[in-house]
PDB file of C-alpha atoms in Angstrom:
ATOM      1  CA  MET A   1     -10.902  -1.116 -10.934  1.00  0.00           C
ATOM      2  CA  HIS A   2      -7.574  -1.401 -12.738  1.00  0.00           C
ATOM      3  CA  ILE A   3      -5.439  -4.171 -11.203  1.00  0.00           C
ATOM      4  CA  HIS A   4      -1.659  -4.371 -11.670  1.00  0.00           C
ATOM      5  CA  TYR A   5       0.065  -7.615 -10.653  1.00  0.00           C
ATOM      6  CA  ILE A   6       3.759  -6.843 -10.562  1.00  0.00           C
ATOM      7  CA  SER A   7       5.333 -10.149  -9.507  1.00  0.00           C
ATOM      8  CA  GLU A   8       4.129 -12.218 -12.454  1.00  0.00           C
ATOM      9  CA  GLU A   9       7.579 -11.987 -14.056  1.00  0.00           C
ATOM     10  CA  ASN A  10      10.662 -13.064 -12.137  1.00  0.00           C
ATOM     11  CA  SER A  11      12.570 -10.188 -10.565  1.00  0.00           C
ATOM     12  CA  ILE A  12      14.277  -9.266  -7.302  1.00  0.00           C
ATOM     13  CA  LEU A  13      10.778  -8.457  -6.008  1.00  0.00           C
ATOM     14  CA  ASN A  14      10.024 -12.174  -5.714  1.00  0.00           C
ATOM     15  CA  HIS A  15      13.248 -12.622  -3.746  1.00  0.00           C
ATOM     16  CA  PHE A  16      12.121 -10.106  -1.117  1.00  0.00           C
ATOM     17  CA  LEU A  17       8.576 -11.497  -1.054  1.00  0.00           C
ATOM     18  CA  ALA A  18       9.967 -14.963  -0.336  1.00  0.00           C
ATOM     19  CA  GLN A  19      12.043 -13.632   2.541  1.00  0.00           C
ATOM     20  CA  ILE A  20       9.186 -11.819   4.294  1.00  0.00           C
ATOM     21  CA  ARG A  21       7.213 -15.094   4.263  1.00  0.00           C
ATOM     22  CA  ASP A  22      10.057 -17.301   5.533  1.00  0.00           C
ATOM     23  CA  ILE A  23       9.526 -18.109   9.235  1.00  0.00           C
ATOM     24  CA  SER A  24      13.266 -18.513   9.780  1.00  0.00           C
ATOM     25  CA  ILE A  25      13.952 -15.011   8.431  1.00  0.00           C
ATOM     26  CA  GLN A  26      10.908 -13.409  10.080  1.00  0.00           C
ATOM     27  CA  LYS A  27      12.635 -13.720  13.465  1.00  0.00           C
ATOM     28  CA  ASP A  28      14.807 -10.748  12.473  1.00  0.00           C
ATOM     29  CA  SER A  29      12.349  -7.841  12.682  1.00  0.00           C
ATOM     30  CA  MET A  30      14.839  -5.329  11.270  1.00  0.00           C
ATOM     31  CA  ARG A  31      15.391  -7.479   8.172  1.00  0.00           C
ATOM     32  CA  PHE A  32      11.620  -7.944   7.834  1.00  0.00           C
ATOM     33  CA  ARG A  33      11.077  -4.180   7.898  1.00  0.00           C
ATOM     34  CA  LYS A  34      13.882  -3.611   5.413  1.00  0.00           C
ATOM     35  CA  ASN A  35      12.495  -6.167   2.978  1.00  0.00           C
ATOM     36  CA  ILE A  36       9.025  -4.616   3.212  1.00  0.00           C
ATOM     37  CA  GLU A  37      10.671  -1.243   2.525  1.00  0.00           C
ATOM     38  CA  ARG A  38      12.449  -2.679  -0.536  1.00  0.00           C
ATOM     39  CA  ILE A  39       9.154  -4.069  -1.821  1.00  0.00           C
ATOM     40  CA  GLY A  40       7.687  -0.589  -1.424  1.00  0.00           C
ATOM     41  CA  GLU A  41      10.505   0.924  -3.470  1.00  0.00           C
ATOM     42  CA  ILE A  42       9.979  -1.552  -6.305  1.00  0.00           C
ATOM     43  CA  MET A  43       6.220  -1.020  -6.276  1.00  0.00           C
ATOM     44  CA  ALA A  44       6.681   2.755  -6.282  1.00  0.00           C
ATOM     45  CA  TYR A  45       8.983   2.509  -9.301  1.00  0.00           C
ATOM     46  CA  GLU A  46       6.441   0.428 -11.231  1.00  0.00           C
ATOM     47  CA  LEU A  47       3.606   2.781 -10.267  1.00  0.00           C
ATOM     48  CA  SER A  48       5.669   5.797 -11.340  1.00  0.00           C
ATOM     49  CA  LYS A  49       5.466   4.637 -14.963  1.00  0.00           C
ATOM     50  CA  THR A  50       1.736   5.441 -15.025  1.00  0.00           C
ATOM     51  CA  LEU A  51       1.919   8.989 -13.633  1.00  0.00           C
ATOM     52  CA  GLU A  52       1.849  12.240 -15.562  1.00  0.00           C
ATOM     53  CA  TYR A  53       5.104  13.993 -16.518  1.00  0.00           C
ATOM     54  CA  LYS A  54       6.034  17.381 -17.876  1.00  0.00           C
ATOM     55  CA  PRO A  55       9.054  18.455 -19.952  1.00  0.00           C
ATOM     56  CA  ILE A  56      11.815  20.371 -18.184  1.00  0.00           C
ATOM     57  CA  GLN A  57      15.316  21.625 -18.910  1.00  0.00           C
ATOM     58  CA  VAL A  58      18.189  20.895 -16.553  1.00  0.00           C
ATOM     59  CA  GLN A  59      21.403  22.902 -16.482  1.00  0.00           C
ATOM     60  CA  THR A  60      24.408  20.579 -16.265  1.00  0.00           C
ATOM     61  CA  PRO A  61      28.044  21.749 -15.875  1.00  0.00           C
ATOM     62  CA  LEU A  62      28.434  21.310 -19.661  1.00  0.00           C
ATOM     63  CA  GLY A  63      25.092  22.256 -21.147  1.00  0.00           C
ATOM     64  CA  ILE A  64      21.312  21.932 -21.120  1.00  0.00           C
ATOM     65  CA  LYS A  65      19.501  18.582 -20.953  1.00  0.00           C
ATOM     66  CA  ASN A  66      15.858  18.260 -22.007  1.00  0.00           C
ATOM     67  CA  THR A  67      14.097  15.679 -19.823  1.00  0.00           C
ATOM     68  CA  THR A  68      10.896  15.156 -17.828  1.00  0.00           C
ATOM     69  CA  GLN A  69       9.714  15.182 -14.235  1.00  0.00           C
ATOM     70  CA  ILE A  70       6.551  14.086 -12.453  1.00  0.00           C
ATOM     71  CA  SER A  71       3.806  16.682 -12.617  1.00  0.00           C
ATOM     72  CA  ASP A  72       1.366  14.903 -10.292  1.00  0.00           C
ATOM     73  CA  LYS A  73       1.037  16.226  -6.756  1.00  0.00           C
ATOM     74  CA  ILE A  74       1.390  13.011  -4.752  1.00  0.00           C
ATOM     75  CA  VAL A  75       0.102  12.165  -1.289  1.00  0.00           C
ATOM     76  CA  LEU A  76       1.338   8.956   0.323  1.00  0.00           C
ATOM     77  CA  CYS A  77      -0.978   7.646   3.019  1.00  0.00           C
ATOM     78  CA  SER A  78      -0.454   4.491   5.063  1.00  0.00           C
ATOM     79  CA  ILE A  79      -2.733   2.545   7.381  1.00  0.00           C
ATOM     80  CA  LEU A  80      -1.164   2.328  10.839  1.00  0.00           C
ATOM     81  CA  ARG A  81       0.799   0.551  12.049  1.00  0.00           C
ATOM     82  CA  ALA A  82       1.564  -2.211   9.588  1.00  0.00           C
ATOM     83  CA  GLY A  83       1.834   0.174   6.650  1.00  0.00           C
ATOM     84  CA  LEU A  84       4.780   2.168   7.986  1.00  0.00           C
ATOM     85  CA  ALA A  85       7.634   0.098   6.517  1.00  0.00           C
ATOM     86  CA  LEU A  86       5.971  -0.129   3.104  1.00  0.00           C
ATOM     87  CA  HIS A  87       5.274   3.610   3.331  1.00  0.00           C
ATOM     88  CA  THR A  88       8.994   4.251   3.891  1.00  0.00           C
ATOM     89  CA  GLY A  89       9.807   2.418   0.658  1.00  0.00           C
ATOM     90  CA  PHE A  90       7.374   4.593  -1.291  1.00  0.00           C
ATOM     91  CA  MET A  91       8.712   7.707   0.439  1.00  0.00           C
ATOM     92  CA  ASN A  92      12.255   6.804  -0.641  1.00  0.00           C
ATOM     93  CA  ILE A  93      11.087   7.036  -4.269  1.00  0.00           C
ATOM     94  CA  PHE A  94       8.494   9.819  -4.067  1.00  0.00           C
ATOM     95  CA  ASP A  95      10.604  11.997  -1.799  1.00  0.00           C
ATOM     96  CA  ASP A  96       8.690  15.202  -2.609  1.00  0.00           C
ATOM     97  CA  ALA A  97       5.306  13.713  -1.716  1.00  0.00           C
ATOM     98  CA  ASP A  98       3.107  14.863   1.138  1.00  0.00           C
ATOM     99  CA  ASN A  99       2.299  12.181   3.704  1.00  0.00           C
ATOM    100  CA  GLY A 100      -0.736  11.086   5.659  1.00  0.00           C
ATOM    101  CA  PHE A 101      -1.502   8.432   8.260  1.00  0.00           C
ATOM    102  CA  VAL A 102      -4.757   6.761   9.270  1.00  0.00           C
ATOM    103  CA  SER A 103      -5.438   4.105  11.899  1.00  0.00           C
ATOM    104  CA  ALA A 104      -7.740   1.188  11.140  1.00  0.00           C
ATOM    105  CA  TYR A 105      -8.196  -2.029  13.080  1.00  0.00           C
ATOM    106  CA  ARG A 106     -10.493  -5.001  13.485  1.00  0.00           C
ATOM    107  CA  PHE A 107     -12.795  -4.577  16.487  1.00  0.00           C
ATOM    108  CA  HIS A 108     -14.410  -7.774  17.784  1.00  0.00           C
ATOM    109  CA  PRO A 109     -17.480  -6.631  19.785  1.00  0.00           C
ATOM    110  CA  ASN A 110     -18.471 -10.154  20.830  1.00  0.00           C
ATOM    111  CA  ASN A 111     -14.937 -11.523  21.305  1.00  0.00           C
ATOM    112  CA  ASP A 112     -15.429 -13.962  18.439  1.00  0.00           C
ATOM    113  CA  ASP A 113     -14.341 -14.054  14.793  1.00  0.00           C
ATOM    114  CA  ALA A 114     -16.910 -11.445  13.720  1.00  0.00           C
ATOM    115  CA  PHE A 115     -15.461  -7.940  13.466  1.00  0.00           C
ATOM    116  CA  GLU A 116     -16.042  -4.407  12.292  1.00  0.00           C
ATOM    117  CA  ILE A 117     -13.447  -1.926  11.050  1.00  0.00           C
ATOM    118  CA  ARG A 118     -12.805   1.083  13.253  1.00  0.00           C
ATOM    119  CA  VAL A 119     -11.018   4.125  11.846  1.00  0.00           C
ATOM    120  CA  GLU A 120     -10.126   6.436  14.736  1.00  0.00           C
ATOM    121  CA  TYR A 121      -7.072   8.534  13.863  1.00  0.00           C
ATOM    122  CA  GLN A 122      -6.356  10.611  10.799  1.00  0.00           C
ATOM    123  CA  ALA A 123      -3.536  13.010   9.955  1.00  0.00           C
ATOM    124  CA  ALA A 124      -3.548  13.779   6.244  1.00  0.00           C
ATOM    125  CA  PRO A 125      -2.973  16.796   3.983  1.00  0.00           C
ATOM    126  CA  ASN A 126      -5.469  18.247   1.545  1.00  0.00           C
ATOM    127  CA  LEU A 127      -6.252  15.652  -1.136  1.00  0.00           C
ATOM    128  CA  GLU A 128      -8.135  17.877  -3.563  1.00  0.00           C
ATOM    129  CA  ASN A 129      -7.030  17.163  -7.148  1.00  0.00           C
ATOM    130  CA  LYS A 130      -3.960  15.229  -5.977  1.00  0.00           C
ATOM    131  CA  THR A 131      -2.777  11.674  -6.637  1.00  0.00           C
ATOM    132  CA  LEU A 132      -3.463   9.610  -3.524  1.00  0.00           C
ATOM    133  CA  ILE A 133      -1.408   6.458  -2.959  1.00  0.00           C
ATOM    134  CA  LEU A 134      -2.919   4.447  -0.098  1.00  0.00           C
ATOM    135  CA  ILE A 135      -0.467   1.919   1.330  1.00  0.00           C
ATOM    136  CA  ASP A 136      -1.233  -1.250   3.307  1.00  0.00           C
ATOM    137  CA  PRO A 137       0.924  -4.406   3.185  1.00  0.00           C
ATOM    138  CA  MET A 138      -1.938  -6.919   3.510  1.00  0.00           C
ATOM    139  CA  LEU A 139      -5.227  -6.908   1.591  1.00  0.00           C
ATOM    140  CA  ALA A 140      -7.385  -9.500   3.337  1.00  0.00           C
ATOM    141  CA  THR A 141     -11.115  -8.686   3.391  1.00  0.00           C
ATOM    142  CA  GLY A 142     -10.656  -5.209   1.862  1.00  0.00           C
ATOM    143  CA  GLN A 143     -12.855  -3.616   4.504  1.00  0.00           C
ATOM    144  CA  SER A 144     -10.065  -1.520   6.039  1.00  0.00           C
ATOM    145  CA  ILE A 145      -9.105   0.091   2.733  1.00  0.00           C
ATOM    146  CA  VAL A 146     -12.720   0.934   1.876  1.00  0.00           C
ATOM    147  CA  ALA A 147     -13.329   2.395   5.353  1.00  0.00           C
ATOM    148  CA  VAL A 148     -10.143   4.500   5.220  1.00  0.00           C
ATOM    149  CA  LEU A 149     -10.880   5.817   1.726  1.00  0.00           C
ATOM    150  CA  HIS A 150     -14.382   6.761   2.814  1.00  0.00           C
ATOM    151  CA  LYS A 151     -12.943   8.743   5.722  1.00  0.00           C
ATOM    152  CA  LEU A 152     -10.170  10.367   3.688  1.00  0.00           C
ATOM    153  CA  HIS A 153     -12.112  11.852   0.816  1.00  0.00           C
ATOM    154  CA  LEU A 154     -15.624  12.580   2.021  1.00  0.00           C
ATOM    155  CA  GLU A 155     -15.032  16.256   1.224  1.00  0.00           C
ATOM    156  CA  GLN A 156     -11.746  16.354  -0.722  1.00  0.00           C
ATOM    157  CA  LYS A 157     -11.689  14.521  -4.034  1.00  0.00           C
ATOM    158  CA  PRO A 158      -8.318  13.200  -5.241  1.00  0.00           C
ATOM    159  CA  LYS A 159      -7.573  13.382  -8.951  1.00  0.00           C
ATOM    160  CA  GLU A 160      -6.537   9.743  -8.924  1.00  0.00           C
ATOM    161  CA  ILE A 161      -6.367   6.931  -6.355  1.00  0.00           C
ATOM    162  CA  HIS A 162      -3.783   4.151  -6.257  1.00  0.00           C
ATOM    163  CA  LEU A 163      -3.868   1.329  -3.696  1.00  0.00           C
ATOM    164  CA  ALA A 164      -0.570  -0.428  -2.974  1.00  0.00           C
ATOM    165  CA  VAL A 165      -0.543  -3.806  -1.193  1.00  0.00           C
ATOM    166  CA  ALA A 166       2.236  -6.333  -0.818  1.00  0.00           C
ATOM    167  CA  ILE A 167       0.063  -9.448  -0.463  1.00  0.00           C
ATOM    168  CA  ALA A 168      -3.605  -9.791  -1.420  1.00  0.00           C
ATOM    169  CA  ALA A 169      -6.354 -12.395  -1.138  1.00  0.00           C
ATOM    170  CA  PRO A 170      -8.886 -12.851  -3.968  1.00  0.00           C
ATOM    171  CA  GLU A 171     -11.762 -12.125  -1.576  1.00  0.00           C
ATOM    172  CA  GLY A 172     -10.305  -8.725  -0.726  1.00  0.00           C
ATOM    173  CA  ILE A 173      -9.822  -7.829  -4.374  1.00  0.00           C
ATOM    174  CA  GLN A 174     -13.429  -8.783  -5.110  1.00  0.00           C
ATOM    175  CA  TYR A 175     -14.657  -6.626  -2.215  1.00  0.00           C
ATOM    176  CA  LEU A 176     -12.726  -3.627  -3.553  1.00  0.00           C
ATOM    177  CA  GLN A 177     -14.109  -4.191  -7.038  1.00  0.00           C
ATOM    178  CA  GLU A 178     -17.642  -4.172  -5.625  1.00  0.00           C
ATOM    179  CA  ASN A 179     -17.201  -1.108  -3.421  1.00  0.00           C
ATOM    180  CA  LEU A 180     -14.789   1.255  -5.187  1.00  0.00           C
ATOM    181  CA  PRO A 181     -15.019   3.280  -8.421  1.00  0.00           C
ATOM    182  CA  GLU A 182     -13.738   1.796 -11.663  1.00  0.00           C
ATOM    183  CA  ASN A 183     -10.975   4.398 -12.019  1.00  0.00           C
ATOM    184  CA  VAL A 184      -9.114   3.235  -8.886  1.00  0.00           C
ATOM    185  CA  HIS A 185      -5.780   1.466  -9.487  1.00  0.00           C
ATOM    186  CA  LEU A 186      -4.805  -1.522  -7.330  1.00  0.00           C
ATOM    187  CA  TRP A 187      -1.132  -2.533  -7.234  1.00  0.00           C
ATOM    188  CA  VAL A 188      -0.476  -6.053  -5.931  1.00  0.00           C
ATOM    189  CA  ALA A 189       2.996  -7.440  -5.330  1.00  0.00           C
ATOM    190  CA  ALA A 190       1.726 -10.996  -4.699  1.00  0.00           C
ATOM    191  CA  LEU A 191      -1.680 -12.670  -5.037  1.00  0.00           C
ATOM    192  CA  ASP A 192      -2.301 -15.465  -2.528  1.00  0.00           C
ATOM    193  CA  GLU A 193      -4.800 -18.335  -2.455  1.00  0.00           C
ATOM    194  CA  LYS A 194      -7.623 -17.418  -0.076  1.00  0.00           C
ATOM    195  CA  LEU A 195      -8.754 -16.282   3.374  1.00  0.00           C
ATOM    196  CA  ASN A 196      -9.189 -18.769   6.202  1.00  0.00           C
ATOM    197  CA  GLU A 197     -12.122 -18.890   8.617  1.00  0.00           C
ATOM    198  CA  LYS A 198     -10.584 -16.047  10.650  1.00  0.00           C
ATOM    199  CA  ASN A 199     -10.120 -13.914   7.509  1.00  0.00           C
ATOM    200  CA  TYR A 200      -6.328 -14.248   7.516  1.00  0.00           C
ATOM    201  CA  ILE A 201      -4.507 -14.589   4.196  1.00  0.00           C
ATOM    202  CA  ILE A 202      -3.337 -18.099   3.266  1.00  0.00           C
ATOM    203  CA  PRO A 203      -0.424 -18.781   2.878  1.00  0.00           C
ATOM    204  CA  GLY A 204       0.274 -15.112   3.697  1.00  0.00           C
ATOM    205  CA  LEU A 205       2.997 -14.328   6.185  1.00  0.00           C
ATOM    206  CA  GLY A 206       1.298 -13.767   9.544  1.00  0.00           C
ATOM    207  CA  ASP A 207       0.666 -10.374  11.147  1.00  0.00           C
ATOM    208  CA  ALA A 208       2.807  -7.820   9.296  1.00  0.00           C
ATOM    209  CA  GLY A 209       2.534  -5.252  12.108  1.00  0.00           C
ATOM    210  CA  ASP A 210       3.644  -7.720  14.766  1.00  0.00           C
ATOM    211  CA  LEU A 211       6.532  -8.986  12.646  1.00  0.00           C
ATOM    212  CA  ALA A 212       7.765  -5.451  11.986  1.00  0.00           C
ATOM    213  CA  TYR A 213       7.188  -3.801  15.359  1.00  0.00           C
ATOM    214  CA  GLY A 214       6.519  -6.465  17.988  1.00  0.00           C
ATOM    215  CA  ILE A 215       3.466  -8.228  19.356  1.00  0.00           C
ATOM    216  CA  LYS A 216       0.668  -5.901  20.510  1.00  0.00           C
ATOM    217  CA  LEU A 217      -1.550  -6.308  23.531  1.00  0.00           C
TER     218      LEU A 217
END
């Protein structure tokens, strides 16, 4: 797996990452969503540098300009519900992309810390020979991403797969490396220290879905 860490150099990305972690700023859910969206835009820009382009000519009012445009057919897919704000940031950049949505959640059958991933809802376009960008703000154990990818392309094979996460734990990255093909690209805005005993990212930021959209039942 190819891993891209995009916050290693100082940029405005680190500014937005700091704000989504800050408990005093997290109280403003609209600002939290907006900052996640901005992170998505920055990540999409960095990812765009690795895509395929083709030459084109553009007619301006004064002449012809030779330039390039993306030739990849892109599908943006987010894991509900936490992925929606990050998805919006990517959609702002890749505005011609098709879009898909998949639900995945931790199910605790014994009402303890042990869980399994359940993927129950899917609405996605044809992925055959397209560039799939799977979006999820938090990479904790990695099980959700693997389960969603398995569901998405059992029959339709994307040309290329990119995974975009805002915050990742080392354990989740290791799980992806062990369970996904080598040609998958993982884009990480921030790498955190570890998972705790409940498999939450430390220091992390809390529950991204709750912070963006309110506490669930």
